[in-house]
């Protein structure tokens, strides 16, 4: 489960820190980078903090600042994701068409942010006041949660190899 003092959760956050930093960098080509760069840069920062200070965040009450960043970003990202998906559904887009459109890719990016930030909430909660079975659930879920961090990376690689890349808007084709 852990490599010395470095846990699987910290390694997963390291991978996601790099993923979100690269996603933020790619957004510099976007027509509205001032909106999309922070969407990915904030989770990158939070992952970096969790990678370095994982146990301290769980045990110290003076780390509320982490929650003050995480929860508002999670809320705004969730609302934006739902709004974007509802807009696509309202337009009658199929799942395949959703992925090939700018708005669909934005929704997918927001979904990745929402899922990972939700996992951070779950894994950074201090379970001492929770039911006795919660710490055991956390231990069992850690390998599965860590495997989840590979999905966005694999999706990005698959997208780069797909035909969608050729039909993407010009600002997406010139990224990486």
mmCIF file of C-alpha atoms in Angstrom:
data_model
loop_
_atom_site.group_PDB
_atom_site.id
_atom_site.type_symbol
_atom_site.label_atom_id
_atom_site.label_comp_id
_atom_site.label_asym_id
_atom_site.label_seq_id
_atom_site.Cartn_x
_atom_site.Cartn_y
_atom_site.Cartn_z
ATOM 1 C CA UNK A 1 0.000 0.000 0.000
ATOM 2 C CA UNK A 2 2.790 2.429 0.708
ATOM 3 C CA UNK A 3 6.341 2.902 -0.431
ATOM 4 C CA UNK A 4 8.014 3.862 2.832
ATOM 5 C CA UNK A 5 6.327 7.066 3.918
ATOM 6 C CA UNK A 6 5.049 7.801 0.422
ATOM 7 C CA UNK A 7 1.542 6.374 -0.048
ATOM 8 C CA UNK A 8 -0.279 5.232 -3.130
ATOM 9 C CA UNK A 9 -2.651 8.189 -2.671
ATOM 10 C CA UNK A 10 0.285 10.618 -2.739
ATOM 11 C CA UNK A 11 1.619 8.989 -5.920
ATOM 12 C CA UNK A 12 -1.832 9.263 -7.509
ATOM 13 C CA UNK A 13 -1.990 12.934 -6.587
ATOM 14 C CA UNK A 14 1.441 13.423 -8.129
ATOM 15 C CA UNK A 15 0.222 11.915 -11.399
ATOM 16 C CA UNK A 16 -2.935 14.038 -11.355
ATOM 17 C CA UNK A 17 -0.918 17.146 -10.449
ATOM 18 C CA UNK A 18 1.090 16.707 -13.646
ATOM 19 C CA UNK A 19 -2.054 15.837 -15.649
ATOM 20 C CA UNK A 20 -3.930 18.946 -14.482
ATOM 21 C CA UNK A 21 -0.844 21.134 -15.013
ATOM 22 C CA UNK A 22 -0.569 19.877 -18.607
ATOM 23 C CA UNK A 23 -4.311 20.335 -19.125
ATOM 24 C CA UNK A 24 -3.933 23.895 -17.846
ATOM 25 C CA UNK A 25 -1.015 24.503 -20.212
ATOM 26 C CA UNK A 26 -3.004 23.204 -23.188
ATOM 27 C CA UNK A 27 -5.751 25.705 -22.360
ATOM 28 C CA UNK A 28 -3.393 28.561 -23.233
ATOM 29 C CA UNK A 29 -4.381 27.868 -26.876
ATOM 30 C CA UNK A 30 -8.088 28.147 -26.036
ATOM 31 C CA UNK A 31 -10.021 31.260 -27.099
ATOM 32 C CA UNK A 32 -10.867 31.899 -23.421
ATOM 33 C CA UNK A 33 -7.822 30.729 -21.418
ATOM 34 C CA UNK A 34 -8.657 33.047 -18.501
ATOM 35 C CA UNK A 35 -11.611 30.758 -17.806
ATOM 36 C CA UNK A 36 -10.096 27.327 -18.476
ATOM 37 C CA UNK A 37 -6.560 27.664 -17.109
ATOM 38 C CA UNK A 38 -7.803 28.103 -13.492
ATOM 39 C CA UNK A 39 -10.260 25.208 -13.940
ATOM 40 C CA UNK A 40 -7.249 22.880 -14.200
ATOM 41 C CA UNK A 41 -4.604 24.873 -12.326
ATOM 42 C CA UNK A 42 -6.517 24.834 -9.013
ATOM 43 C CA UNK A 43 -6.816 20.998 -8.963
ATOM 44 C CA UNK A 44 -3.138 20.769 -9.962
ATOM 45 C CA UNK A 45 -2.226 22.914 -6.941
ATOM 46 C CA UNK A 46 -4.484 20.880 -4.626
ATOM 47 C CA UNK A 47 -2.980 17.605 -5.874
ATOM 48 C CA UNK A 48 0.513 18.994 -5.297
ATOM 49 C CA UNK A 49 -0.409 19.953 -1.729
ATOM 50 C CA UNK A 50 -1.881 16.500 -1.071
ATOM 51 C CA UNK A 51 1.154 14.806 -2.553
ATOM 52 C CA UNK A 52 3.485 16.690 -0.214
ATOM 53 C CA UNK A 53 1.387 17.199 2.943
ATOM 54 C CA UNK A 54 -1.066 14.286 2.869
ATOM 55 C CA UNK A 55 -0.913 13.192 6.523
ATOM 56 C CA UNK A 56 -0.609 16.721 7.890
ATOM 57 C CA UNK A 57 -3.854 17.713 6.156
ATOM 58 C CA UNK A 58 -5.677 14.824 7.779
ATOM 59 C CA UNK A 59 -4.371 15.411 11.282
ATOM 60 C CA UNK A 60 -4.169 19.186 11.717
ATOM 61 C CA UNK A 61 -7.188 21.402 12.309
ATOM 62 C CA UNK A 62 -5.267 24.439 10.989
ATOM 63 C CA UNK A 63 -5.552 23.242 7.404
ATOM 64 C CA UNK A 64 -9.036 24.564 6.708
ATOM 65 C CA UNK A 65 -7.609 26.741 3.945
ATOM 66 C CA UNK A 66 -7.427 23.573 1.847
ATOM 67 C CA UNK A 67 -11.202 23.117 2.165
ATOM 68 C CA UNK A 68 -11.774 26.805 1.420
ATOM 69 C CA UNK A 69 -10.156 26.244 -1.982
ATOM 70 C CA UNK A 70 -11.403 22.732 -2.686
ATOM 71 C CA UNK A 71 -15.127 23.057 -1.943
ATOM 72 C CA UNK A 72 -15.900 26.252 -3.904
ATOM 73 C CA UNK A 73 -13.932 24.947 -6.901
ATOM 74 C CA UNK A 74 -15.738 21.609 -6.678
ATOM 75 C CA UNK A 75 -19.116 23.366 -6.509
ATOM 76 C CA UNK A 76 -18.449 25.708 -9.437
ATOM 77 C CA UNK A 77 -16.966 22.898 -11.562
ATOM 78 C CA UNK A 78 -19.954 20.656 -10.786
ATOM 79 C CA UNK A 79 -22.447 23.348 -11.750
ATOM 80 C CA UNK A 80 -20.556 24.148 -14.955
ATOM 81 C CA UNK A 81 -20.361 20.454 -15.848
ATOM 82 C CA UNK A 82 -24.081 19.864 -15.292
ATOM 83 C CA UNK A 83 -24.984 23.014 -17.225
ATOM 84 C CA UNK A 84 -22.764 22.021 -20.145
ATOM 85 C CA UNK A 85 -24.070 18.458 -20.257
ATOM 86 C CA UNK A 86 -27.692 19.632 -20.017
ATOM 87 C CA UNK A 87 -27.045 22.029 -22.901
ATOM 88 C CA UNK A 88 -25.638 19.203 -25.021
ATOM 89 C CA UNK A 89 -28.553 16.915 -24.173
ATOM 90 C CA UNK A 90 -31.021 19.683 -24.960
ATOM 91 C CA UNK A 91 -29.406 20.041 -28.392
ATOM 92 C CA UNK A 92 -29.956 16.301 -28.894
ATOM 93 C CA UNK A 93 -26.271 15.429 -29.217
ATOM 94 C CA UNK A 94 -25.261 11.776 -29.111
ATOM 95 C CA UNK A 95 -22.374 10.689 -26.879
ATOM 96 C CA UNK A 96 -20.060 10.281 -29.870
ATOM 97 C CA UNK A 97 -20.867 13.767 -31.138
ATOM 98 C CA UNK A 98 -20.430 15.186 -27.630
ATOM 99 C CA UNK A 99 -16.822 14.003 -27.482
ATOM 100 C CA UNK A 100 -16.037 15.436 -30.895
ATOM 101 C CA UNK A 101 -17.291 18.935 -30.009
ATOM 102 C CA UNK A 102 -15.529 21.638 -28.035
ATOM 103 C CA UNK A 103 -18.387 21.816 -25.548
ATOM 104 C CA UNK A 104 -18.331 18.035 -25.076
ATOM 105 C CA UNK A 105 -14.613 18.006 -24.372
ATOM 106 C CA UNK A 106 -15.100 20.858 -21.897
ATOM 107 C CA UNK A 107 -17.768 18.809 -20.111
ATOM 108 C CA UNK A 108 -15.431 15.801 -20.006
ATOM 109 C CA UNK A 109 -12.637 17.943 -18.563
ATOM 110 C CA UNK A 110 -14.985 19.306 -15.924
ATOM 111 C CA UNK A 111 -16.109 15.754 -15.114
ATOM 112 C CA UNK A 112 -12.485 14.734 -14.519
ATOM 113 C CA UNK A 113 -12.019 17.732 -12.195
ATOM 114 C CA UNK A 114 -15.245 16.960 -10.312
ATOM 115 C CA UNK A 115 -14.468 13.260 -9.884
ATOM 116 C CA UNK A 116 -10.919 13.848 -8.676
ATOM 117 C CA UNK A 117 -11.856 16.666 -6.286
ATOM 118 C CA UNK A 118 -14.661 14.481 -4.906
ATOM 119 C CA UNK A 119 -12.136 11.708 -4.307
ATOM 120 C CA UNK A 120 -9.924 14.218 -2.506
ATOM 121 C CA UNK A 121 -12.809 15.067 -0.189
ATOM 122 C CA UNK A 122 -13.318 11.368 0.548
ATOM 123 C CA UNK A 123 -9.649 10.573 1.089
ATOM 124 C CA UNK A 124 -8.716 13.635 3.138
ATOM 125 C CA UNK A 125 -11.590 13.370 5.591
ATOM 126 C CA UNK A 126 -10.550 12.638 9.154
ATOM 127 C CA UNK A 127 -12.460 9.421 9.870
ATOM 128 C CA UNK A 128 -11.906 9.427 13.660
ATOM 129 C CA UNK A 129 -15.431 10.699 14.286
ATOM 130 C CA UNK A 130 -17.009 8.562 11.563
ATOM 131 C CA UNK A 131 -18.523 5.070 11.902
ATOM 132 C CA UNK A 132 -15.995 2.330 12.639
ATOM 133 C CA UNK A 133 -16.242 0.838 9.132
ATOM 134 C CA UNK A 134 -15.227 4.062 7.305
ATOM 135 C CA UNK A 135 -11.428 3.774 7.803
ATOM 136 C CA UNK A 136 -11.572 0.198 6.494
ATOM 137 C CA UNK A 137 -13.510 1.385 3.442
ATOM 138 C CA UNK A 138 -10.857 4.021 2.817
ATOM 139 C CA UNK A 139 -8.046 1.444 2.972
ATOM 140 C CA UNK A 140 -9.897 -0.865 0.562
ATOM 141 C CA UNK A 141 -10.764 1.983 -1.807
ATOM 142 C CA UNK A 142 -7.252 3.455 -2.060
ATOM 143 C CA UNK A 143 -5.938 1.068 -4.774
ATOM 144 C CA UNK A 144 -9.136 1.491 -6.802
ATOM 145 C CA UNK A 145 -9.036 5.274 -6.421
ATOM 146 C CA UNK A 146 -5.382 5.282 -7.405
ATOM 147 C CA UNK A 147 -6.214 3.334 -10.565
ATOM 148 C CA UNK A 148 -8.774 6.032 -11.424
ATOM 149 C CA UNK A 149 -5.927 8.531 -11.822
ATOM 150 C CA UNK A 150 -4.752 6.613 -14.880
ATOM 151 C CA UNK A 151 -8.073 6.969 -16.723
ATOM 152 C CA UNK A 152 -7.708 10.657 -17.705
ATOM 153 C CA UNK A 153 -4.125 10.037 -18.806
ATOM 154 C CA UNK A 154 -5.213 7.087 -20.959
ATOM 155 C CA UNK A 155 -8.152 9.105 -22.334
ATOM 156 C CA UNK A 156 -5.793 11.896 -23.351
ATOM 157 C CA UNK A 157 -3.468 9.446 -25.113
ATOM 158 C CA UNK A 158 -6.439 7.777 -26.853
ATOM 159 C CA UNK A 159 -7.775 11.162 -27.952
ATOM 160 C CA UNK A 160 -4.385 12.139 -29.375
ATOM 161 C CA UNK A 161 -4.376 8.931 -31.423
ATOM 162 C CA UNK A 162 -8.002 9.188 -32.592
ATOM 163 C CA UNK A 163 -9.637 10.714 -35.627
ATOM 164 C CA UNK A 164 -11.263 13.300 -33.354
ATOM 165 C CA UNK A 165 -7.915 15.088 -33.156
ATOM 166 C CA UNK A 166 -8.025 15.814 -36.904
ATOM 167 C CA UNK A 167 -11.566 17.242 -36.684
ATOM 168 C CA UNK A 168 -10.849 19.357 -33.606
ATOM 169 C CA UNK A 169 -10.856 23.124 -33.740
ATOM 170 C CA UNK A 170 -7.516 24.701 -34.711
ATOM 171 C CA UNK A 171 -6.619 25.747 -31.167
ATOM 172 C CA UNK A 172 -6.934 22.095 -30.071
ATOM 173 C CA UNK A 173 -4.885 20.724 -32.970
ATOM 174 C CA UNK A 174 -1.879 22.859 -32.109
ATOM 175 C CA UNK A 175 -1.688 21.775 -28.477
ATOM 176 C CA UNK A 176 1.163 19.388 -27.669
#
